[in-house]
């Protein structure tokens, strides 16, 4: 994932502002997971899991994965983990297509 970002930036496929956006999404994802864990421990209403998955699809999945492990949050929820892996795979697949598109388009 990081290598794809670096290749994309080096190839001019992403302006630096996009990388800044991804960093901000990862920071927001960490907050979402921390808050979800905190609220679940305190007995409040957690975030809808869709918010956590949207953050993962938008590029926050590396931080989501780290937050899951560090906080021990939602790691036992099989359905959540399956959807999370699908979100991460979708993010990486879209990133790969975006970075490699000029190579594929130029070969025809």
PDB file of N, CA and C in Angstrom:
ATOM      1  N   UNK A   1       0.816  -1.173   0.000  1.00  0.00           N
ATOM      2  CA  UNK A   1       0.000   0.000   0.000  1.00  0.00           C
ATOM      3  C   UNK A   1       0.873   1.254   0.000  1.00  0.00           C
ATOM      4  N   UNK A   2       1.799   1.309   0.919  1.00  0.00           N
ATOM      5  CA  UNK A   2       2.696   2.467   0.978  1.00  0.00           C
ATOM      6  C   UNK A   2       3.564   2.549  -0.276  1.00  0.00           C
ATOM      7  N   UNK A   3       4.031   1.418  -0.742  1.00  0.00           N
ATOM      8  CA  UNK A   3       4.830   1.391  -1.971  1.00  0.00           C
ATOM      9  C   UNK A   3       4.022   1.904  -3.159  1.00  0.00           C
ATOM     10  N   UNK A   4       2.765   1.507  -3.259  1.00  0.00           N
ATOM     11  CA  UNK A   4       1.907   2.019  -4.336  1.00  0.00           C
ATOM     12  C   UNK A   4       1.762   3.532  -4.242  1.00  0.00           C
ATOM     13  N   UNK A   5       1.605   4.047  -3.025  1.00  0.00           N
ATOM     14  CA  UNK A   5       1.519   5.499  -2.859  1.00  0.00           C
ATOM     15  C   UNK A   5       2.805   6.182  -3.302  1.00  0.00           C
ATOM     16  N   UNK A   6       3.939   5.624  -2.904  1.00  0.00           N
ATOM     17  CA  UNK A   6       5.213   6.236  -3.268  1.00  0.00           C
ATOM     18  C   UNK A   6       5.438   6.184  -4.777  1.00  0.00           C
ATOM     19  N   UNK A   7       5.105   5.062  -5.408  1.00  0.00           N
ATOM     20  CA  UNK A   7       5.231   4.958  -6.864  1.00  0.00           C
ATOM     21  C   UNK A   7       4.301   5.955  -7.543  1.00  0.00           C
ATOM     22  N   UNK A   8       3.072   6.040  -7.048  1.00  0.00           N
ATOM     23  CA  UNK A   8       2.111   6.982  -7.623  1.00  0.00           C
ATOM     24  C   UNK A   8       2.556   8.420  -7.505  1.00  0.00           C
ATOM     25  N   UNK A   9       3.121   8.779  -6.371  1.00  0.00           N
ATOM     26  CA  UNK A   9       3.622  10.147  -6.194  1.00  0.00           C
ATOM     27  C   UNK A   9       4.812  10.383  -7.112  1.00  0.00           C
ATOM     28  N   UNK A  10       5.730   9.412  -7.161  1.00  0.00           N
ATOM     29  CA  UNK A  10       6.898   9.545  -8.029  1.00  0.00           C
ATOM     30  C   UNK A  10       6.534   9.634  -9.499  1.00  0.00           C
ATOM     31  N   UNK A  11       5.463   8.947  -9.890  1.00  0.00           N
ATOM     32  CA  UNK A  11       5.022   8.966 -11.290  1.00  0.00           C
ATOM     33  C   UNK A  11       4.116  10.152 -11.592  1.00  0.00           C
ATOM     34  N   UNK A  12       3.870  10.973 -10.600  1.00  0.00           N
ATOM     35  CA  UNK A  12       3.031  12.143 -10.827  1.00  0.00           C
ATOM     36  C   UNK A  12       1.548  11.839 -10.860  1.00  0.00           C
ATOM     37  N   UNK A  13       1.137  10.695 -10.353  1.00  0.00           N
ATOM     38  CA  UNK A  13      -0.270  10.318 -10.360  1.00  0.00           C
ATOM     39  C   UNK A  13      -1.037  10.957  -9.208  1.00  0.00           C
ATOM     40  N   UNK A  14      -0.330  11.419  -8.182  1.00  0.00           N
ATOM     41  CA  UNK A  14      -0.967  12.041  -7.027  1.00  0.00           C
ATOM     42  C   UNK A  14      -0.248  13.333  -6.682  1.00  0.00           C
ATOM     43  N   UNK A  15      -0.987  14.410  -6.532  1.00  0.00           N
ATOM     44  CA  UNK A  15      -0.351  15.597  -5.971  1.00  0.00           C
ATOM     45  C   UNK A  15      -0.137  15.379  -4.473  1.00  0.00           C
ATOM     46  N   UNK A  16       0.775  16.122  -3.892  1.00  0.00           N
ATOM     47  CA  UNK A  16       1.075  15.972  -2.470  1.00  0.00           C
ATOM     48  C   UNK A  16      -0.136  16.227  -1.596  1.00  0.00           C
ATOM     49  N   UNK A  17      -1.064  17.043  -2.065  1.00  0.00           N
ATOM     50  CA  UNK A  17      -2.253  17.335  -1.267  1.00  0.00           C
ATOM     51  C   UNK A  17      -3.091  16.069  -1.062  1.00  0.00           C
ATOM     52  N   UNK A  18      -3.057  15.154  -2.006  1.00  0.00           N
ATOM     53  CA  UNK A  18      -3.793  13.897  -1.855  1.00  0.00           C
ATOM     54  C   UNK A  18      -3.168  13.070  -0.732  1.00  0.00           C
ATOM     55  N   UNK A  19      -1.863  13.047  -0.676  1.00  0.00           N
ATOM     56  CA  UNK A  19      -1.184  12.333   0.403  1.00  0.00           C
ATOM     57  C   UNK A  19      -1.537  12.946   1.757  1.00  0.00           C
ATOM     58  N   UNK A  20      -1.629  14.262   1.807  1.00  0.00           N
ATOM     59  CA  UNK A  20      -2.049  14.936   3.030  1.00  0.00           C
ATOM     60  C   UNK A  20      -3.458  14.498   3.420  1.00  0.00           C
ATOM     61  N   UNK A  21      -4.330  14.375   2.431  1.00  0.00           N
ATOM     62  CA  UNK A  21      -5.689  13.899   2.683  1.00  0.00           C
ATOM     63  C   UNK A  21      -5.701  12.499   3.262  1.00  0.00           C
ATOM     64  N   UNK A  22      -4.847  11.618   2.745  1.00  0.00           N
ATOM     65  CA  UNK A  22      -4.779  10.245   3.258  1.00  0.00           C
ATOM     66  C   UNK A  22      -4.278  10.235   4.696  1.00  0.00           C
ATOM     67  N   UNK A  23      -3.310  11.085   4.997  1.00  0.00           N
ATOM     68  CA  UNK A  23      -2.819  11.184   6.377  1.00  0.00           C
ATOM     69  C   UNK A  23      -3.948  11.647   7.295  1.00  0.00           C
ATOM     70  N   UNK A  24      -4.716  12.628   6.861  1.00  0.00           N
ATOM     71  CA  UNK A  24      -5.829  13.119   7.671  1.00  0.00           C
ATOM     72  C   UNK A  24      -6.903  12.050   7.852  1.00  0.00           C
ATOM     73  N   UNK A  25      -7.179  11.277   6.807  1.00  0.00           N
ATOM     74  CA  UNK A  25      -8.148  10.178   6.920  1.00  0.00           C
ATOM     75  C   UNK A  25      -7.662   9.158   7.944  1.00  0.00           C
ATOM     76  N   UNK A  26      -6.368   8.874   7.947  1.00  0.00           N
ATOM     77  CA  UNK A  26      -5.831   7.923   8.920  1.00  0.00           C
ATOM     78  C   UNK A  26      -5.908   8.462  10.342  1.00  0.00           C
ATOM     79  N   UNK A  27      -5.681   9.737  10.521  1.00  0.00           N
ATOM     80  CA  UNK A  27      -5.818  10.341  11.855  1.00  0.00           C
ATOM     81  C   UNK A  27      -7.279  10.274  12.305  1.00  0.00           C
ATOM     82  N   UNK A  28      -8.199  10.601  11.403  1.00  0.00           N
ATOM     83  CA  UNK A  28      -9.626  10.527  11.730  1.00  0.00           C
ATOM     84  C   UNK A  28     -10.037   9.091  12.039  1.00  0.00           C
ATOM     85  N   UNK A  29      -9.477   8.132  11.318  1.00  0.00           N
ATOM     86  CA  UNK A  29      -9.791   6.721  11.553  1.00  0.00           C
ATOM     87  C   UNK A  29      -9.340   6.299  12.943  1.00  0.00           C
ATOM     88  N   UNK A  30      -8.171   6.732  13.345  1.00  0.00           N
ATOM     89  CA  UNK A  30      -7.701   6.428  14.696  1.00  0.00           C
ATOM     90  C   UNK A  30      -8.664   6.988  15.736  1.00  0.00           C
ATOM     91  N   UNK A  31      -9.118   8.214  15.529  1.00  0.00           N
ATOM     92  CA  UNK A  31     -10.083   8.808  16.449  1.00  0.00           C
ATOM     93  C   UNK A  31     -11.379   8.007  16.477  1.00  0.00           C
ATOM     94  N   UNK A  32     -11.876   7.610  15.306  1.00  0.00           N
ATOM     95  CA  UNK A  32     -13.118   6.823  15.245  1.00  0.00           C
ATOM     96  C   UNK A  32     -13.003   5.541  16.050  1.00  0.00           C
ATOM     97  N   UNK A  33     -11.909   4.832  15.877  1.00  0.00           N
ATOM     98  CA  UNK A  33     -11.719   3.576  16.605  1.00  0.00           C
ATOM     99  C   UNK A  33     -11.546   3.825  18.098  1.00  0.00           C
ATOM    100  N   UNK A  34     -10.782   4.848  18.459  1.00  0.00           N
ATOM    101  CA  UNK A  34     -10.593   5.148  19.868  1.00  0.00           C
ATOM    102  C   UNK A  34     -11.925   5.495  20.516  1.00  0.00           C
ATOM    103  N   UNK A  35     -12.700   6.343  19.854  1.00  0.00           N
ATOM    104  CA  UNK A  35     -13.990   6.748  20.407  1.00  0.00           C
ATOM    105  C   UNK A  35     -14.932   5.559  20.490  1.00  0.00           C
ATOM    106  N   UNK A  36     -14.967   4.725  19.476  1.00  0.00           N
ATOM    107  CA  UNK A  36     -15.836   3.553  19.470  1.00  0.00           C
ATOM    108  C   UNK A  36     -15.484   2.631  20.630  1.00  0.00           C
ATOM    109  N   UNK A  37     -14.200   2.435  20.862  1.00  0.00           N
ATOM    110  CA  UNK A  37     -13.747   1.593  21.977  1.00  0.00           C
ATOM    111  C   UNK A  37     -14.114   2.230  23.310  1.00  0.00           C
ATOM    112  N   UNK A  38     -13.855   3.510  23.439  1.00  0.00           N
ATOM    113  CA  UNK A  38     -14.135   4.222  24.685  1.00  0.00           C
ATOM    114  C   UNK A  38     -15.631   4.174  25.014  1.00  0.00           C
ATOM    115  N   UNK A  39     -16.468   4.458  24.036  1.00  0.00           N
ATOM    116  CA  UNK A  39     -17.911   4.471  24.259  1.00  0.00           C
ATOM    117  C   UNK A  39     -18.424   3.068  24.575  1.00  0.00           C
ATOM    118  N   UNK A  40     -17.884   2.062  23.908  1.00  0.00           N
ATOM    119  CA  UNK A  40     -18.348   0.697  24.187  1.00  0.00           C
ATOM    120  C   UNK A  40     -17.984   0.270  25.611  1.00  0.00           C
ATOM    121  N   UNK A  41     -16.861   0.744  26.115  1.00  0.00           N
ATOM    122  CA  UNK A  41     -16.474   0.432  27.495  1.00  0.00           C
ATOM    123  C   UNK A  41     -17.322   1.192  28.508  1.00  0.00           C
ATOM    124  N   UNK A  42     -17.746   2.392  28.142  1.00  0.00           N
ATOM    125  CA  UNK A  42     -18.542   3.224  29.043  1.00  0.00           C
ATOM    126  C   UNK A  42     -20.035   2.930  28.953  1.00  0.00           C
ATOM    127  N   UNK A  43     -20.441   2.124  27.977  1.00  0.00           N
ATOM    128  CA  UNK A  43     -21.848   1.753  27.850  1.00  0.00           C
ATOM    129  C   UNK A  43     -22.679   2.688  26.999  1.00  0.00           C
ATOM    130  N   UNK A  44     -22.044   3.542  26.226  1.00  0.00           N
ATOM    131  CA  UNK A  44     -22.779   4.461  25.362  1.00  0.00           C
ATOM    132  C   UNK A  44     -23.056   3.846  23.996  1.00  0.00           C
ATOM    133  N   UNK A  45     -23.568   4.676  23.123  1.00  0.00           N
ATOM    134  CA  UNK A  45     -23.891   4.224  21.767  1.00  0.00           C
ATOM    135  C   UNK A  45     -22.637   4.309  20.895  1.00  0.00           C
ATOM    136  N   UNK A  46     -22.171   3.190  20.342  1.00  0.00           N
ATOM    137  CA  UNK A  46     -20.982   3.214  19.493  1.00  0.00           C
ATOM    138  C   UNK A  46     -21.292   3.806  18.120  1.00  0.00           C
ATOM    139  N   UNK A  47     -20.226   4.112  17.388  1.00  0.00           N
ATOM    140  CA  UNK A  47     -20.400   4.545  16.003  1.00  0.00           C
ATOM    141  C   UNK A  47     -21.054   3.412  15.227  1.00  0.00           C
ATOM    142  N   UNK A  48     -21.837   3.721  14.215  1.00  0.00           N
ATOM    143  CA  UNK A  48     -22.272   2.641  13.313  1.00  0.00           C
ATOM    144  C   UNK A  48     -21.025   2.047  12.643  1.00  0.00           C
ATOM    145  N   UNK A  49     -20.994   0.735  12.510  1.00  0.00           N
ATOM    146  CA  UNK A  49     -19.811   0.100  11.927  1.00  0.00           C
ATOM    147  C   UNK A  49     -19.569   0.581  10.507  1.00  0.00           C
ATOM    148  N   UNK A  50     -20.605   1.056   9.849  1.00  0.00           N
ATOM    149  CA  UNK A  50     -20.430   1.563   8.482  1.00  0.00           C
ATOM    150  C   UNK A  50     -19.447   2.729   8.453  1.00  0.00           C
ATOM    151  N   UNK A  51     -19.448   3.550   9.501  1.00  0.00           N
ATOM    152  CA  UNK A  51     -18.502   4.679   9.555  1.00  0.00           C
ATOM    153  C   UNK A  51     -17.062   4.163   9.606  1.00  0.00           C
ATOM    154  N   UNK A  52     -16.852   3.109  10.372  1.00  0.00           N
ATOM    155  CA  UNK A  52     -15.511   2.533  10.468  1.00  0.00           C
ATOM    156  C   UNK A  52     -15.087   1.938   9.126  1.00  0.00           C
ATOM    157  N   UNK A  53     -16.023   1.298   8.444  1.00  0.00           N
ATOM    158  CA  UNK A  53     -15.691   0.696   7.148  1.00  0.00           C
ATOM    159  C   UNK A  53     -15.476   1.750   6.064  1.00  0.00           C
ATOM    160  N   UNK A  54     -16.237   2.827   6.103  1.00  0.00           N
ATOM    161  CA  UNK A  54     -16.030   3.917   5.130  1.00  0.00           C
ATOM    162  C   UNK A  54     -14.641   4.511   5.321  1.00  0.00           C
ATOM    163  N   UNK A  55     -14.236   4.698   6.563  1.00  0.00           N
ATOM    164  CA  UNK A  55     -12.892   5.218   6.828  1.00  0.00           C
ATOM    165  C   UNK A  55     -11.835   4.280   6.255  1.00  0.00           C
ATOM    166  N   UNK A  56     -12.061   2.980   6.362  1.00  0.00           N
ATOM    167  CA  UNK A  56     -11.107   2.005   5.817  1.00  0.00           C
ATOM    168  C   UNK A  56     -11.047   2.092   4.295  1.00  0.00           C
ATOM    169  N   UNK A  57     -12.195   2.170   3.650  1.00  0.00           N
ATOM    170  CA  UNK A  57     -12.226   2.241   2.182  1.00  0.00           C
ATOM    171  C   UNK A  57     -11.561   3.515   1.681  1.00  0.00           C
ATOM    172  N   UNK A  58     -11.725   4.602   2.410  1.00  0.00           N
ATOM    173  CA  UNK A  58     -11.142   5.885   1.988  1.00  0.00           C
ATOM    174  C   UNK A  58      -9.633   5.953   2.182  1.00  0.00           C
ATOM    175  N   UNK A  59      -9.042   4.907   2.734  1.00  0.00           N
ATOM    176  CA  UNK A  59      -7.595   4.874   2.875  1.00  0.00           C
ATOM    177  C   UNK A  59      -7.116   4.796   4.307  1.00  0.00           C
ATOM    178  N   UNK A  60      -8.032   4.740   5.257  1.00  0.00           N
ATOM    179  CA  UNK A  60      -7.639   4.682   6.653  1.00  0.00           C
ATOM    180  C   UNK A  60      -7.459   3.278   7.192  1.00  0.00           C
ATOM    181  N   UNK A  61      -7.467   2.288   6.297  1.00  0.00           N
ATOM    182  CA  UNK A  61      -7.389   0.899   6.776  1.00  0.00           C
ATOM    183  C   UNK A  61      -6.079   0.565   7.493  1.00  0.00           C
ATOM    184  N   UNK A  62      -4.923   1.121   7.121  1.00  0.00           N
ATOM    185  CA  UNK A  62      -3.717   0.764   7.886  1.00  0.00           C
ATOM    186  C   UNK A  62      -3.825   1.187   9.354  1.00  0.00           C
ATOM    187  N   UNK A  63      -4.318   2.394   9.586  1.00  0.00           N
ATOM    188  CA  UNK A  63      -4.496   2.857  10.957  1.00  0.00           C
ATOM    189  C   UNK A  63      -5.613   2.088  11.646  1.00  0.00           C
ATOM    190  N   UNK A  64      -6.658   1.730  10.899  1.00  0.00           N
ATOM    191  CA  UNK A  64      -7.735   0.925  11.474  1.00  0.00           C
ATOM    192  C   UNK A  64      -7.187  -0.419  11.946  1.00  0.00           C
ATOM    193  N   UNK A  65      -6.349  -1.023  11.135  1.00  0.00           N
ATOM    194  CA  UNK A  65      -5.760  -2.316  11.506  1.00  0.00           C
ATOM    195  C   UNK A  65      -4.919  -2.162  12.772  1.00  0.00           C
ATOM    196  N   UNK A  66      -4.089  -1.108  12.807  1.00  0.00           N
ATOM    197  CA  UNK A  66      -3.267  -0.867  13.992  1.00  0.00           C
ATOM    198  C   UNK A  66      -4.121  -0.575  15.225  1.00  0.00           C
ATOM    199  N   UNK A  67      -5.179   0.216  15.043  1.00  0.00           N
ATOM    200  CA  UNK A  67      -6.056   0.540  16.169  1.00  0.00           C
ATOM    201  C   UNK A  67      -6.770  -0.706  16.682  1.00  0.00           C
ATOM    202  N   UNK A  68      -7.187  -1.565  15.781  1.00  0.00           N
ATOM    203  CA  UNK A  68      -7.835  -2.816  16.201  1.00  0.00           C
ATOM    204  C   UNK A  68      -6.896  -3.625  17.080  1.00  0.00           C
ATOM    205  N   UNK A  69      -5.656  -3.724  16.670  1.00  0.00           N
ATOM    206  CA  UNK A  69      -4.687  -4.518  17.427  1.00  0.00           C
ATOM    207  C   UNK A  69      -4.305  -3.838  18.735  1.00  0.00           C
ATOM    208  N   UNK A  70      -4.042  -2.536  18.686  1.00  0.00           N
ATOM    209  CA  UNK A  70      -3.602  -1.818  19.884  1.00  0.00           C
ATOM    210  C   UNK A  70      -4.708  -1.726  20.932  1.00  0.00           C
ATOM    211  N   UNK A  71      -5.940  -1.510  20.466  1.00  0.00           N
ATOM    212  CA  UNK A  71      -7.056  -1.361  21.401  1.00  0.00           C
ATOM    213  C   UNK A  71      -7.759  -2.684  21.684  1.00  0.00           C
ATOM    214  N   UNK A  72      -7.448  -3.706  20.901  1.00  0.00           N
ATOM    215  CA  UNK A  72      -8.156  -4.973  21.043  1.00  0.00           C
ATOM    216  C   UNK A  72      -9.631  -4.807  20.724  1.00  0.00           C
ATOM    217  N   UNK A  73      -9.918  -3.954  19.751  1.00  0.00           N
ATOM    218  CA  UNK A  73     -11.298  -3.565  19.462  1.00  0.00           C
ATOM    219  C   UNK A  73     -11.808  -4.220  18.186  1.00  0.00           C
ATOM    220  N   UNK A  74     -12.934  -4.894  18.299  1.00  0.00           N
ATOM    221  CA  UNK A  74     -13.633  -5.555  17.199  1.00  0.00           C
ATOM    222  C   UNK A  74     -12.812  -6.655  16.536  1.00  0.00           C
ATOM    223  N   UNK A  75     -11.806  -7.134  17.216  1.00  0.00           N
ATOM    224  CA  UNK A  75     -10.976  -8.191  16.643  1.00  0.00           C
ATOM    225  C   UNK A  75     -11.659  -9.556  16.692  1.00  0.00           C
ATOM    226  N   UNK A  76     -12.634  -9.734  17.575  1.00  0.00           N
ATOM    227  CA  UNK A  76     -13.335 -11.011  17.684  1.00  0.00           C
ATOM    228  C   UNK A  76     -14.615 -11.069  16.866  1.00  0.00           C
ATOM    229  N   UNK A  77     -14.980  -9.962  16.255  1.00  0.00           N
ATOM    230  CA  UNK A  77     -16.203  -9.896  15.449  1.00  0.00           C
ATOM    231  C   UNK A  77     -15.875 -10.343  14.022  1.00  0.00           C
ATOM    232  N   UNK A  78     -16.193 -11.595  13.729  1.00  0.00           N
ATOM    233  CA  UNK A  78     -15.815 -12.187  12.438  1.00  0.00           C
ATOM    234  C   UNK A  78     -16.408 -11.426  11.257  1.00  0.00           C
ATOM    235  N   UNK A  79     -17.682 -11.072  11.341  1.00  0.00           N
ATOM    236  CA  UNK A  79     -18.330 -10.364  10.229  1.00  0.00           C
ATOM    237  C   UNK A  79     -17.670  -9.004  10.006  1.00  0.00           C
ATOM    238  N   UNK A  80     -17.385  -8.310  11.095  1.00  0.00           N
ATOM    239  CA  UNK A  80     -16.712  -7.019  10.985  1.00  0.00           C
ATOM    240  C   UNK A  80     -15.354  -7.193  10.320  1.00  0.00           C
ATOM    241  N   UNK A  81     -14.589  -8.193  10.748  1.00  0.00           N
ATOM    242  CA  UNK A  81     -13.250  -8.421  10.198  1.00  0.00           C
ATOM    243  C   UNK A  81     -13.312  -8.783   8.715  1.00  0.00           C
ATOM    244  N   UNK A  82     -14.289  -9.574   8.314  1.00  0.00           N
ATOM    245  CA  UNK A  82     -14.422  -9.922   6.897  1.00  0.00           C
ATOM    246  C   UNK A  82     -14.717  -8.682   6.060  1.00  0.00           C
ATOM    247  N   UNK A  83     -15.615  -7.843   6.556  1.00  0.00           N
ATOM    248  CA  UNK A  83     -15.928  -6.611   5.829  1.00  0.00           C
ATOM    249  C   UNK A  83     -14.729  -5.675   5.824  1.00  0.00           C
ATOM    250  N   UNK A  84     -14.014  -5.614   6.930  1.00  0.00           N
ATOM    251  CA  UNK A  84     -12.824  -4.774   7.005  1.00  0.00           C
ATOM    252  C   UNK A  84     -11.778  -5.204   5.973  1.00  0.00           C
ATOM    253  N   UNK A  85     -11.519  -6.501   5.876  1.00  0.00           N
ATOM    254  CA  UNK A  85     -10.544  -7.007   4.903  1.00  0.00           C
ATOM    255  C   UNK A  85     -11.001  -6.685   3.485  1.00  0.00           C
ATOM    256  N   UNK A  86     -12.295  -6.814   3.216  1.00  0.00           N
ATOM    257  CA  UNK A  86     -12.820  -6.470   1.888  1.00  0.00           C
ATOM    258  C   UNK A  86     -12.626  -4.986   1.600  1.00  0.00           C
ATOM    259  N   UNK A  87     -12.834  -4.128   2.593  1.00  0.00           N
ATOM    260  CA  UNK A  87     -12.632  -2.685   2.418  1.00  0.00           C
ATOM    261  C   UNK A  87     -11.169  -2.371   2.120  1.00  0.00           C
ATOM    262  N   UNK A  88     -10.270  -3.008   2.864  1.00  0.00           N
ATOM    263  CA  UNK A  88      -8.835  -2.781   2.646  1.00  0.00           C
ATOM    264  C   UNK A  88      -8.429  -3.271   1.257  1.00  0.00           C
ATOM    265  N   UNK A  89      -8.928  -4.441   0.866  1.00  0.00           N
ATOM    266  CA  UNK A  89      -8.599  -4.981  -0.462  1.00  0.00           C
ATOM    267  C   UNK A  89      -9.138  -4.078  -1.564  1.00  0.00           C
ATOM    268  N   UNK A  90     -10.338  -3.562  -1.388  1.00  0.00           N
ATOM    269  CA  UNK A  90     -10.909  -2.644  -2.374  1.00  0.00           C
ATOM    270  C   UNK A  90     -10.062  -1.384  -2.484  1.00  0.00           C
ATOM    271  N   UNK A  91      -9.645  -0.836  -1.365  1.00  0.00           N
ATOM    272  CA  UNK A  91      -8.807   0.359  -1.377  1.00  0.00           C
ATOM    273  C   UNK A  91      -7.503   0.105  -2.127  1.00  0.00           C
ATOM    274  N   UNK A  92      -6.846  -1.011  -1.843  1.00  0.00           N
ATOM    275  CA  UNK A  92      -5.574  -1.330  -2.498  1.00  0.00           C
ATOM    276  C   UNK A  92      -5.794  -1.594  -3.990  1.00  0.00           C
ATOM    277  N   UNK A  93      -6.879  -2.275  -4.352  1.00  0.00           N
ATOM    278  CA  UNK A  93      -7.158  -2.555  -5.761  1.00  0.00           C
ATOM    279  C   UNK A  93      -7.383  -1.262  -6.549  1.00  0.00           C
ATOM    280  N   UNK A  94      -8.157  -0.346  -5.987  1.00  0.00           N
ATOM    281  CA  UNK A  94      -8.400   0.933  -6.666  1.00  0.00           C
ATOM    282  C   UNK A  94      -7.104   1.721  -6.786  1.00  0.00           C
ATOM    283  N   UNK A  95      -6.316   1.711  -5.734  1.00  0.00           N
ATOM    284  CA  UNK A  95      -5.019   2.399  -5.765  1.00  0.00           C
ATOM    285  C   UNK A  95      -4.114   1.800  -6.843  1.00  0.00           C
ATOM    286  N   UNK A  96      -4.070   0.482  -6.928  1.00  0.00           N
ATOM    287  CA  UNK A  96      -3.253  -0.192  -7.938  1.00  0.00           C
ATOM    288  C   UNK A  96      -3.702   0.182  -9.346  1.00  0.00           C
ATOM    289  N   UNK A  97      -4.997   0.167  -9.591  1.00  0.00           N
ATOM    290  CA  UNK A  97      -5.516   0.531 -10.916  1.00  0.00           C
ATOM    291  C   UNK A  97      -5.164   1.977 -11.235  1.00  0.00           C
ATOM    292  N   UNK A  98      -5.322   2.885 -10.265  1.00  0.00           N
ATOM    293  CA  UNK A  98      -5.021   4.292 -10.514  1.00  0.00           C
ATOM    294  C   UNK A  98      -3.544   4.506 -10.853  1.00  0.00           C
ATOM    295  N   UNK A  99      -2.673   3.839 -10.112  1.00  0.00           N
ATOM    296  CA  UNK A  99      -1.235   4.004 -10.339  1.00  0.00           C
ATOM    297  C   UNK A  99      -0.821   3.361 -11.660  1.00  0.00           C
ATOM    298  N   UNK A 100      -1.359   2.186 -11.968  1.00  0.00           N
ATOM    299  CA  UNK A 100      -0.924   1.430 -13.150  1.00  0.00           C
ATOM    300  C   UNK A 100      -1.676   1.797 -14.426  1.00  0.00           C
ATOM    301  N   UNK A 101      -2.744   2.569 -14.330  1.00  0.00           N
ATOM    302  CA  UNK A 101      -3.565   2.870 -15.507  1.00  0.00           C
ATOM    303  C   UNK A 101      -2.760   3.419 -16.690  1.00  0.00           C
ATOM    304  N   UNK A 102      -1.838   4.355 -16.495  1.00  0.00           N
ATOM    305  CA  UNK A 102      -1.084   4.856 -17.663  1.00  0.00           C
ATOM    306  C   UNK A 102      -0.299   3.740 -18.364  1.00  0.00           C
ATOM    307  N   UNK A 103       0.197   2.765 -17.606  1.00  0.00           N
ATOM    308  CA  UNK A 103       0.916   1.645 -18.217  1.00  0.00           C
ATOM    309  C   UNK A 103      -0.024   0.791 -19.056  1.00  0.00           C
ATOM    310  N   UNK A 104      -1.198   0.499 -18.511  1.00  0.00           N
ATOM    311  CA  UNK A 104      -2.161  -0.324 -19.242  1.00  0.00           C
ATOM    312  C   UNK A 104      -2.734   0.423 -20.440  1.00  0.00           C
ATOM    313  N   UNK A 105      -3.033   1.701 -20.282  1.00  0.00           N
ATOM    314  CA  UNK A 105      -3.626   2.492 -21.356  1.00  0.00           C
ATOM    315  C   UNK A 105      -2.618   2.720 -22.482  1.00  0.00           C
ATOM    316  N   UNK A 106      -1.325   2.829 -22.134  1.00  0.00           N
ATOM    317  CA  UNK A 106      -0.303   3.066 -23.142  1.00  0.00           C
ATOM    318  C   UNK A 106       0.073   1.841 -23.928  1.00  0.00           C
ATOM    319  N   UNK A 107      -0.296   0.650 -23.451  1.00  0.00           N
ATOM    320  CA  UNK A 107       0.101  -0.583 -24.139  1.00  0.00           C
ATOM    321  C   UNK A 107      -0.866  -0.980 -25.236  1.00  0.00           C
ATOM    322  N   UNK A 108      -1.989  -0.254 -25.404  1.00  0.00           N
ATOM    323  CA  UNK A 108      -2.965  -0.624 -26.448  1.00  0.00           C
ATOM    324  C   UNK A 108      -2.721   0.114 -27.715  1.00  0.00           C
TER     325      UNK A 108
END
